[in-house]
mmCIF file of C-alpha atoms in Angstrom:
data_model
loop_
_atom_site.group_PDB
_atom_site.id
_atom_site.type_symbol
_atom_site.label_atom_id
_atom_site.label_comp_id
_atom_site.label_asym_id
_atom_site.label_seq_id
_atom_site.Cartn_x
_atom_site.Cartn_y
_atom_site.Cartn_z
ATOM 1 C CA MET A 1 1.302 5.992 5.789
ATOM 2 C CA ALA A 2 2.313 3.176 8.263
ATOM 3 C CA ALA A 3 4.863 0.760 7.822
ATOM 4 C CA ASP A 4 2.876 -1.977 9.367
ATOM 5 C CA LEU A 5 -0.586 -2.761 10.832
ATOM 6 C CA GLY A 6 -0.699 -4.733 13.723
ATOM 7 C CA GLY A 7 2.557 -5.475 16.002
ATOM 8 C CA GLY A 8 5.830 -3.785 16.282
ATOM 9 C CA SER A 9 7.190 -1.209 17.883
ATOM 10 C CA THR A 10 5.660 1.929 15.796
ATOM 11 C CA ASP A 11 2.081 2.935 15.033
ATOM 12 C CA ALA A 12 1.643 -0.703 13.971
ATOM 13 C CA ASP A 13 1.241 -1.245 17.571
ATOM 14 C CA GLY A 14 -1.953 0.661 17.625
ATOM 15 C CA GLY A 15 -0.802 3.533 20.283
ATOM 16 C CA PRO A 16 -1.266 7.060 19.343
ATOM 17 C CA VAL A 17 0.859 8.519 17.071
ATOM 18 C CA ARG A 18 1.065 11.999 15.639
ATOM 19 C CA HIS A 19 0.828 11.741 11.856
ATOM 20 C CA ILE A 20 3.925 12.883 9.963
ATOM 21 C CA PRO A 21 4.441 12.598 6.720
ATOM 22 C CA VAL A 22 7.304 10.122 5.671
ATOM 23 C CA LEU A 23 10.316 11.303 3.625
ATOM 24 C CA LEU A 24 8.252 14.899 2.757
ATOM 25 C CA SER A 25 11.451 16.911 1.587
ATOM 26 C CA GLU A 26 12.478 13.688 -0.671
ATOM 27 C CA VAL A 27 9.171 13.649 -1.996
ATOM 28 C CA ILE A 28 8.986 17.182 -2.780
ATOM 29 C CA GLU A 29 12.362 17.551 -4.093
ATOM 30 C CA ALA A 30 11.356 14.758 -6.577
ATOM 31 C CA LEU A 31 8.109 15.821 -7.592
ATOM 32 C CA ALA A 32 9.320 19.538 -8.101
ATOM 33 C CA PRO A 33 6.207 21.226 -7.779
ATOM 34 C CA ARG A 34 5.752 24.744 -9.162
ATOM 35 C CA PRO A 35 3.255 27.646 -9.314
ATOM 36 C CA GLY A 36 0.222 26.338 -11.753
ATOM 37 C CA ALA A 37 1.344 22.911 -11.939
ATOM 38 C CA VAL A 38 -1.091 20.020 -11.679
ATOM 39 C CA ILE A 39 -0.026 17.581 -8.909
ATOM 40 C CA LEU A 40 -2.185 14.400 -8.354
ATOM 41 C CA ASP A 41 -1.891 13.165 -4.689
ATOM 42 C CA GLY A 42 -3.420 9.644 -4.640
ATOM 43 C CA THR A 43 -3.205 8.667 -1.069
ATOM 44 C CA PHE A 44 -4.541 11.959 0.649
ATOM 45 C CA GLY A 45 -4.541 10.648 4.137
ATOM 46 C CA ALA A 46 -3.896 13.296 6.651
ATOM 47 C CA GLY A 47 -2.732 15.710 3.963
ATOM 48 C CA GLY A 48 0.894 15.886 4.226
ATOM 49 C CA TYR A 49 1.935 15.830 1.118
ATOM 50 C CA THR A 50 -0.764 18.167 -0.388
ATOM 51 C CA SER A 51 -0.108 20.845 2.270
ATOM 52 C CA ALA A 52 3.522 21.023 1.015
ATOM 53 C CA ILE A 53 2.546 20.951 -2.700
ATOM 54 C CA LEU A 54 0.048 23.655 -2.180
ATOM 55 C CA ALA A 55 2.823 25.436 -0.264
ATOM 56 C CA ALA A 56 4.960 25.208 -3.315
ATOM 57 C CA GLY A 57 2.340 26.941 -5.188
ATOM 58 C CA ALA A 58 1.148 23.900 -7.025
ATOM 59 C CA ASN A 59 -2.461 22.831 -7.933
ATOM 60 C CA VAL A 60 -3.605 19.686 -6.527
ATOM 61 C CA ILE A 61 -6.080 16.708 -7.412
ATOM 62 C CA ALA A 62 -6.296 14.481 -4.023
ATOM 63 C CA LEU A 63 -8.036 10.994 -3.842
ATOM 64 C CA ASP A 64 -8.436 8.862 -0.911
ATOM 65 C CA ARG A 65 -10.684 5.557 -0.798
ATOM 66 C CA ASP A 66 -11.282 6.446 2.885
ATOM 67 C CA PRO A 67 -14.370 8.372 3.535
ATOM 68 C CA THR A 68 -13.012 9.559 6.596
ATOM 69 C CA ALA A 69 -10.089 10.987 5.174
ATOM 70 C CA ILE A 70 -12.361 12.909 2.534
ATOM 71 C CA GLU A 71 -14.582 14.547 5.500
ATOM 72 C CA GLY A 72 -11.224 15.511 7.464
ATOM 73 C CA GLY A 73 -9.852 17.286 4.761
ATOM 74 C CA GLN A 74 -12.782 19.563 3.951
ATOM 75 C CA GLY A 75 -10.859 22.261 6.052
ATOM 76 C CA LEU A 76 -8.074 22.043 3.684
ATOM 77 C CA VAL A 77 -10.125 22.390 1.003
ATOM 78 C CA LYS A 78 -11.898 25.448 2.138
ATOM 79 C CA ALA A 79 -8.199 27.198 2.979
ATOM 80 C CA SER A 80 -6.938 26.093 -0.568
ATOM 81 C CA GLY A 81 -8.819 29.047 -2.124
ATOM 82 C CA GLY A 82 -9.987 26.548 -5.015
ATOM 83 C CA ARG A 83 -6.408 25.033 -6.000
ATOM 84 C CA LEU A 84 -7.209 21.664 -4.308
ATOM 85 C CA SER A 85 -9.907 19.218 -5.687
ATOM 86 C CA LEU A 86 -10.369 16.282 -2.811
ATOM 87 C CA ILE A 87 -12.144 13.436 -4.319
ATOM 88 C CA HIS A 88 -13.547 9.826 -2.677
ATOM 89 C CA SER A 89 -11.796 7.525 -5.163
ATOM 90 C CA ARG A 90 -9.126 4.689 -5.460
ATOM 91 C CA PHE A 91 -5.734 5.744 -6.644
ATOM 92 C CA SER A 92 -5.761 3.040 -9.382
ATOM 93 C CA ASP A 93 -8.514 5.134 -11.123
ATOM 94 C CA LEU A 94 -6.746 8.273 -11.079
ATOM 95 C CA ALA A 95 -6.684 8.388 -14.915
ATOM 96 C CA ASP A 96 -10.209 9.177 -14.615
ATOM 97 C CA HIS A 97 -9.395 12.397 -12.720
ATOM 98 C CA ALA A 98 -6.748 13.789 -14.807
ATOM 99 C CA PRO A 99 -7.173 17.047 -16.596
ATOM 100 C CA ALA A 100 -7.030 16.661 -20.407
ATOM 101 C CA GLY A 101 -3.573 17.941 -20.719
ATOM 102 C CA GLY A 102 -2.346 15.597 -18.317
ATOM 103 C CA LEU A 103 -0.399 15.613 -14.919
ATOM 104 C CA ASP A 104 2.343 17.607 -13.957
ATOM 105 C CA GLY A 105 2.891 15.107 -10.947
ATOM 106 C CA VAL A 106 1.532 11.813 -9.240
ATOM 107 C CA VAL A 107 2.687 11.387 -5.710
ATOM 108 C CA LEU A 108 1.608 7.834 -3.966
ATOM 109 C CA ASP A 109 2.387 6.684 -0.403
ATOM 110 C CA ILE A 110 1.624 3.192 -0.243
ATOM 111 C CA GLY A 111 0.182 1.402 3.074
ATOM 112 C CA VAL A 112 -2.455 2.169 5.787
ATOM 113 C CA SER A 113 -2.408 5.345 7.717
ATOM 114 C CA SER A 114 -1.716 6.557 11.412
ATOM 115 C CA MET A 115 -5.232 7.824 11.525
ATOM 116 C CA GLN A 116 -6.743 4.210 10.578
ATOM 117 C CA ILE A 117 -4.689 2.282 12.995
ATOM 118 C CA ASP A 118 -5.465 4.482 15.665
ATOM 119 C CA GLU A 119 -9.400 4.214 15.503
ATOM 120 C CA ALA A 120 -9.953 0.278 17.072
ATOM 121 C CA GLU A 121 -13.395 0.465 15.177
ATOM 122 C CA ARG A 122 -11.600 0.135 11.728
ATOM 123 C CA GLY A 123 -9.957 -3.068 13.024
ATOM 124 C CA PHE A 124 -6.451 -2.389 11.374
ATOM 125 C CA SER A 125 -4.504 -3.459 14.905
ATOM 126 C CA PHE A 126 -4.983 -6.153 16.818
ATOM 127 C CA GLN A 127 -3.452 -4.119 19.899
ATOM 128 C CA LYS A 128 -6.761 -2.320 20.272
ATOM 129 C CA ASN A 129 -9.771 -4.647 20.214
ATOM 130 C CA GLY A 130 -12.445 -3.935 17.504
ATOM 131 C CA PRO A 131 -14.296 -5.503 14.970
ATOM 132 C CA LEU A 132 -12.205 -7.637 12.234
ATOM 133 C CA ASP A 133 -12.740 -5.193 9.364
ATOM 134 C CA MET A 134 -9.421 -3.875 7.816
ATOM 135 C CA ARG A 135 -11.503 -2.194 4.872
ATOM 136 C CA MET A 136 -10.057 1.046 3.716
ATOM 137 C CA SER A 137 -13.133 2.018 1.877
ATOM 138 C CA ALA A 138 -15.464 1.149 4.964
ATOM 139 C CA SER A 139 -17.265 -1.006 2.231
ATOM 140 C CA GLY A 140 -17.046 -4.344 0.565
ATOM 141 C CA VAL A 141 -15.635 -7.781 1.768
ATOM 142 C CA SER A 142 -13.906 -7.635 5.136
ATOM 143 C CA ALA A 143 -11.442 -9.453 7.055
ATOM 144 C CA ALA A 144 -13.845 -11.210 9.245
ATOM 145 C CA ASP A 145 -15.574 -12.526 5.797
ATOM 146 C CA VAL A 146 -12.066 -13.777 4.806
ATOM 147 C CA VAL A 147 -11.425 -15.526 7.863
ATOM 148 C CA ASN A 148 -14.653 -16.983 8.438
ATOM 149 C CA ARG A 149 -15.410 -18.188 4.790
ATOM 150 C CA ALA A 150 -12.010 -18.623 2.919
ATOM 151 C CA LYS A 151 -11.040 -22.521 2.325
ATOM 152 C CA VAL A 152 -8.040 -23.700 4.345
ATOM 153 C CA SER A 153 -5.967 -23.985 1.436
ATOM 154 C CA ASP A 154 -6.789 -20.335 0.571
ATOM 155 C CA LEU A 155 -6.162 -18.791 3.659
ATOM 156 C CA ALA A 156 -2.628 -20.595 3.865
ATOM 157 C CA ARG A 157 -1.715 -18.922 0.657
ATOM 158 C CA ILE A 158 -2.666 -15.514 1.518
ATOM 159 C CA PHE A 159 -1.146 -15.696 4.756
ATOM 160 C CA GLY A 160 2.140 -17.150 2.927
ATOM 161 C CA PHE A 161 2.171 -14.952 -0.072
ATOM 162 C CA LEU A 162 0.810 -11.643 1.139
ATOM 163 C CA GLY A 163 2.117 -11.788 4.582
ATOM 164 C CA GLU A 164 5.372 -14.165 4.053
ATOM 165 C CA GLU A 165 4.248 -15.990 7.230
ATOM 166 C CA LYS A 166 6.145 -19.152 7.583
ATOM 167 C CA GLN A 167 3.564 -20.866 9.636
ATOM 168 C CA ALA A 168 0.714 -20.078 7.346
ATOM 169 C CA GLY A 169 -0.786 -23.739 6.974
ATOM 170 C CA ARG A 170 -0.304 -24.156 10.723
ATOM 171 C CA ILE A 171 -2.301 -20.739 11.492
ATOM 172 C CA ALA A 172 -4.871 -21.421 8.749
ATOM 173 C CA ARG A 173 -5.856 -24.898 10.135
ATOM 174 C CA ALA A 174 -6.237 -23.308 13.651
ATOM 175 C CA ILE A 175 -8.874 -20.990 12.458
ATOM 176 C CA GLU A 176 -10.624 -23.399 10.434
ATOM 177 C CA LYS A 177 -11.453 -25.617 13.800
ATOM 178 C CA ALA A 178 -11.821 -22.632 15.731
ATOM 179 C CA ARG A 179 -14.378 -21.173 13.697
ATOM 180 C CA GLU A 180 -16.316 -24.146 13.684
ATOM 181 C CA LYS A 181 -17.235 -23.444 17.273
ATOM 182 C CA GLU A 182 -17.741 -19.877 17.171
ATOM 183 C CA PRO A 183 -17.291 -16.959 13.974
ATOM 184 C CA PHE A 184 -14.312 -14.652 14.403
ATOM 185 C CA THR A 185 -15.518 -10.955 14.857
ATOM 186 C CA THR A 186 -12.639 -9.517 16.866
ATOM 187 C CA THR A 187 -9.101 -8.327 15.977
ATOM 188 C CA ARG A 188 -8.314 -9.695 19.412
ATOM 189 C CA GLN A 189 -10.291 -12.978 19.111
ATOM 190 C CA LEU A 190 -7.534 -13.795 15.944
ATOM 191 C CA ALA A 191 -4.612 -12.296 17.637
ATOM 192 C CA ASN A 192 -5.038 -14.512 20.689
ATOM 193 C CA LEU A 193 -5.753 -17.681 18.465
ATOM 194 C CA ILE A 194 -2.607 -16.913 16.634
ATOM 195 C CA GLU A 195 -0.529 -16.187 19.437
ATOM 196 C CA LEU A 196 -1.556 -19.596 21.084
ATOM 197 C CA THR A 197 -1.014 -21.577 17.826
ATOM 198 C CA THR A 198 2.613 -19.548 17.510
ATOM 199 C CA PRO A 199 3.686 -18.826 20.376
ATOM 200 C CA ARG A 200 6.157 -15.635 20.934
ATOM 201 C CA LYS A 201 9.755 -16.320 20.920
ATOM 202 C CA ALA A 202 12.185 -14.086 22.767
ATOM 203 C CA LYS A 203 14.048 -13.484 19.863
ATOM 204 C CA ASP A 204 10.972 -12.566 18.227
ATOM 205 C CA LYS A 205 10.599 -8.646 17.509
ATOM 206 C CA ILE A 206 7.266 -8.391 16.465
ATOM 207 C CA HIS A 207 4.084 -10.185 17.820
ATOM 208 C CA PRO A 208 3.324 -13.490 16.220
ATOM 209 C CA ALA A 209 -0.150 -12.097 14.664
ATOM 210 C CA THR A 210 1.795 -9.240 12.787
ATOM 211 C CA ARG A 211 1.962 -11.067 9.486
ATOM 212 C CA VAL A 212 -1.174 -12.454 9.304
ATOM 213 C CA PHE A 213 -2.892 -9.050 9.753
ATOM 214 C CA GLN A 214 -0.500 -7.968 7.311
ATOM 215 C CA ALA A 215 -1.802 -10.376 4.792
ATOM 216 C CA LEU A 216 -5.397 -10.002 5.564
ATOM 217 C CA ARG A 217 -5.215 -6.001 5.102
ATOM 218 C CA VAL A 218 -3.210 -6.329 1.646
ATOM 219 C CA PHE A 219 -5.749 -8.879 0.440
ATOM 220 C CA VAL A 220 -9.085 -7.112 1.738
ATOM 221 C CA ASN A 221 -7.740 -3.809 -0.130
ATOM 222 C CA ASP A 222 -6.358 -5.275 -3.282
ATOM 223 C CA GLU A 223 -3.252 -3.448 -2.406
ATOM 224 C CA LEU A 224 -0.903 -5.125 -4.768
ATOM 225 C CA GLY A 225 -3.582 -5.135 -7.710
ATOM 226 C CA GLU A 226 -4.327 -1.464 -6.716
ATOM 227 C CA LEU A 227 -0.460 -0.384 -6.760
ATOM 228 C CA ALA A 228 -0.090 -1.904 -10.110
ATOM 229 C CA ARG A 229 -3.129 -0.528 -11.839
ATOM 230 C CA ALA A 230 -2.310 3.013 -10.363
ATOM 231 C CA LEU A 231 1.173 3.041 -11.860
ATOM 232 C CA ILE A 232 -0.247 2.099 -15.389
ATOM 233 C CA ALA A 233 -2.608 4.699 -14.824
ATOM 234 C CA ALA A 234 0.135 7.206 -13.615
ATOM 235 C CA GLU A 235 2.185 6.639 -16.989
ATOM 236 C CA ARG A 236 -1.234 7.330 -19.089
ATOM 237 C CA ALA A 237 -2.037 10.505 -17.224
ATOM 238 C CA LEU A 238 1.357 12.021 -17.022
ATOM 239 C CA LYS A 239 2.285 14.628 -19.540
ATOM 240 C CA PRO A 240 5.934 14.662 -20.889
ATOM 241 C CA GLY A 241 8.409 16.022 -18.154
ATOM 242 C CA GLY A 242 5.565 15.093 -15.428
ATOM 243 C CA ARG A 243 7.238 13.161 -12.056
ATOM 244 C CA LEU A 244 6.040 10.133 -10.722
ATOM 245 C CA VAL A 245 6.844 9.579 -7.277
ATOM 246 C CA VAL A 246 6.115 6.599 -4.935
ATOM 247 C CA VAL A 247 6.811 5.880 -1.523
ATOM 248 C CA SER A 248 6.355 2.166 -0.301
ATOM 249 C CA PHE A 249 7.197 0.356 3.231
ATOM 250 C CA HIS A 250 7.205 -3.198 2.486
ATOM 251 C CA SER A 251 8.940 -5.521 0.192
ATOM 252 C CA LEU A 252 6.023 -6.872 -1.363
ATOM 253 C CA GLU A 253 4.871 -3.108 -2.779
ATOM 254 C CA ASP A 254 8.618 -2.067 -3.418
ATOM 255 C CA ARG A 255 9.254 -4.746 -5.757
ATOM 256 C CA ILE A 256 6.333 -3.963 -7.818
ATOM 257 C CA VAL A 257 7.225 -0.317 -7.866
ATOM 258 C CA LYS A 258 10.863 -1.111 -8.758
ATOM 259 C CA LYS A 259 9.644 -3.859 -11.475
ATOM 260 C CA PHE A 260 7.374 -1.117 -13.119
ATOM 261 C CA PHE A 261 10.339 1.165 -13.685
ATOM 262 C CA GLN A 262 12.718 -1.138 -14.983
ATOM 263 C CA ASP A 263 10.372 -2.366 -17.499
ATOM 264 C CA ARG A 264 9.729 0.972 -18.691
ATOM 265 C CA SER A 265 13.620 2.155 -18.810
ATOM 266 C CA GLY A 266 13.358 0.814 -22.542
ATOM 267 C CA LYS A 267 16.076 -1.600 -21.493
ATOM 268 C CA ALA A 268 16.002 -5.048 -23.221
ATOM 269 C CA ALA A 269 15.871 -7.514 -20.327
ATOM 270 C CA GLY A 270 16.794 -10.676 -22.634
ATOM 271 C CA SER A 271 19.957 -12.741 -21.820
ATOM 272 C CA ARG A 272 22.174 -14.977 -23.787
ATOM 273 C CA HIS A 273 20.338 -18.192 -23.427
ATOM 274 C CA LEU A 274 17.396 -16.428 -24.999
ATOM 275 C CA PRO A 275 16.370 -14.935 -28.416
ATOM 276 C CA GLU A 276 17.800 -10.978 -28.700
ATOM 277 C CA VAL A 277 15.308 -8.478 -27.138
ATOM 278 C CA HIS A 278 15.308 -5.191 -28.608
ATOM 279 C CA ASP A 279 15.414 -2.267 -26.486
ATOM 280 C CA ARG A 280 11.747 -0.201 -26.310
ATOM 281 C CA ALA A 281 11.610 3.690 -26.100
ATOM 282 C CA ALA A 282 11.753 4.213 -22.419
ATOM 283 C CA THR A 283 8.506 5.784 -21.015
ATOM 284 C CA PHE A 284 10.347 7.007 -17.613
ATOM 285 C CA ALA A 285 13.654 8.441 -17.048
ATOM 286 C CA PRO A 286 14.847 8.056 -13.507
ATOM 287 C CA VAL A 287 14.806 10.625 -11.194
ATOM 288 C CA GLY A 288 17.541 10.948 -8.275
ATOM 289 C CA ARG A 289 19.015 7.715 -6.972
ATOM 290 C CA PRO A 290 17.197 4.578 -8.042
ATOM 291 C CA MET A 291 16.115 4.260 -4.452
ATOM 292 C CA VAL A 292 15.868 6.656 -1.544
ATOM 293 C CA ALA A 293 15.618 5.772 1.852
ATOM 294 C CA ALA A 294 14.966 7.875 5.275
ATOM 295 C CA GLY A 295 18.337 9.017 7.032
ATOM 296 C CA ASP A 296 18.771 8.283 10.480
ATOM 297 C CA GLU A 297 17.677 11.618 12.071
ATOM 298 C CA GLU A 298 14.123 11.231 10.393
ATOM 299 C CA SER A 299 13.840 7.728 11.435
ATOM 300 C CA ALA A 300 14.831 8.452 15.018
ATOM 301 C CA VAL A 301 12.041 11.328 15.215
ATOM 302 C CA ASN A 302 9.412 9.235 13.306
ATOM 303 C CA PRO A 303 9.848 5.436 13.407
ATOM 304 C CA ARG A 304 7.507 4.685 10.674
ATOM 305 C CA ALA A 305 10.176 5.916 8.267
ATOM 306 C CA ARG A 306 12.478 2.983 8.958
ATOM 307 C CA SER A 307 11.126 0.856 6.161
ATOM 308 C CA ALA A 308 10.166 3.696 3.518
ATOM 309 C CA LYS A 309 11.655 3.653 0.400
ATOM 310 C CA LEU A 310 11.274 6.017 -2.492
ATOM 311 C CA ARG A 311 11.448 5.394 -6.047
ATOM 312 C CA ALA A 312 10.672 8.243 -9.086
ATOM 313 C CA GLY A 313 10.829 8.601 -12.682
ATOM 314 C CA GLU A 314 9.994 11.528 -15.058
ATOM 315 C CA ARG A 315 7.713 10.283 -17.934
ATOM 316 C CA THR A 316 9.177 10.845 -21.441
ATOM 317 C CA SER A 317 7.385 11.783 -24.757
ATOM 318 C CA ALA A 318 7.343 7.886 -25.657
ATOM 319 C CA PRO A 319 3.756 6.465 -25.824
ATOM 320 C CA ALA A 320 2.484 4.422 -22.755
ATOM 321 C CA GLY A 321 3.719 1.030 -22.552
ATOM 322 C CA THR A 322 1.263 -2.251 -22.231
ATOM 323 C CA ASP A 323 -1.028 -2.593 -19.357
ATOM 324 C CA ASP A 324 -0.604 -6.129 -19.011
ATOM 325 C CA LEU A 325 0.051 -6.835 -15.204
ATOM 326 C CA SER A 326 1.690 -9.947 -15.682
ATOM 327 C CA ILE A 327 5.231 -8.073 -15.804
ATOM 328 C CA PHE A 328 4.282 -7.564 -12.136
ATOM 329 C CA ASN A 329 3.750 -11.273 -11.111
ATOM 330 C CA LEU A 330 1.083 -10.851 -8.696
ATOM 331 C CA PRO A 331 0.310 -13.892 -6.452
ATOM 332 C CA ASN A 332 -2.883 -15.891 -7.845
ATOM 333 C CA LEU A 333 -5.087 -16.047 -5.116
ATOM 334 C CA ALA A 334 -8.565 -16.636 -4.511
ATOM 335 C CA GLY A 335 -11.201 -14.016 -5.300
ATOM 336 C CA LEU A 336 -12.078 -11.668 -3.132
ATOM 337 C CA GLU A 337 -15.789 -11.234 -4.072
ATOM 338 C CA LYS A 338 -16.452 -14.810 -3.520
ATOM 339 C CA MET A 339 -15.978 -14.320 0.449
ATOM 340 C CA GLY A 340 -18.773 -11.286 0.697
ATOM 341 C CA SER A 341 -21.990 -11.554 2.661
#
């Protein structure tokens, strides 16, 4: 998966980049696949992790919400000799595809794939002009719908929370003024407006539109909500001893993963100023270091790995925790469904 989505020096800039699985050896070490085990790859993409898991002798249930990835993976399905099931599905629904006896492992690679960025018609990159789309599933509300229909206050919150854009309000107001004359339909159209509104400074390392494009992609695909629901689903689908391995590329995603493992560690979260909070039974035990990042060698070969962070845990026999999403402190933003056609 890719670390960014529109600007920067890696595949985020829309250039042709060969898809290289990030932290592959570390993922396989944390998952510990073995012959006969059943591993769910929630983000199939180009099949990098799935191929390595199959090579270790395990069976794989692979999911992807992108129909293009499902089509592209049919060759691997045939070559697997029946050990790979490839399903068009969101990874938040992974429990629906788990066997009755539970899973031995779940791996999630969060973000947008380099293949999606390379296809201008998908609208993920502003370096390649294309329709302002950004939908991973190729259906539902598009980025153009959001840009053309959302209230200025909602756009500002989306850009601010999901893109951490400091000029969110200024850009939102510029969009409102421009769309009164002509609706936004292409990536270049939006990127040009943002660049005129907040010109690039000499010290800036990224294009002025990078954070807005990130925010739109995350919002259109409900990426933070999907991740939170997937973590809870994985907890319920894993058998005792099963491993959950998550690779994220952005601080917003990593905070959710970190919070989940902290919450499921069983340790009390109280303070000396509040009533005592008793420890709960841990549903996950740590696997390896709390966080693993790519080394200098991998980052040099694969620039996408520079921002990648891996966190992993092993399922205990304790009952699954609450499915309350409030533990993640997700931002309260406008409803996506209200912006559709």
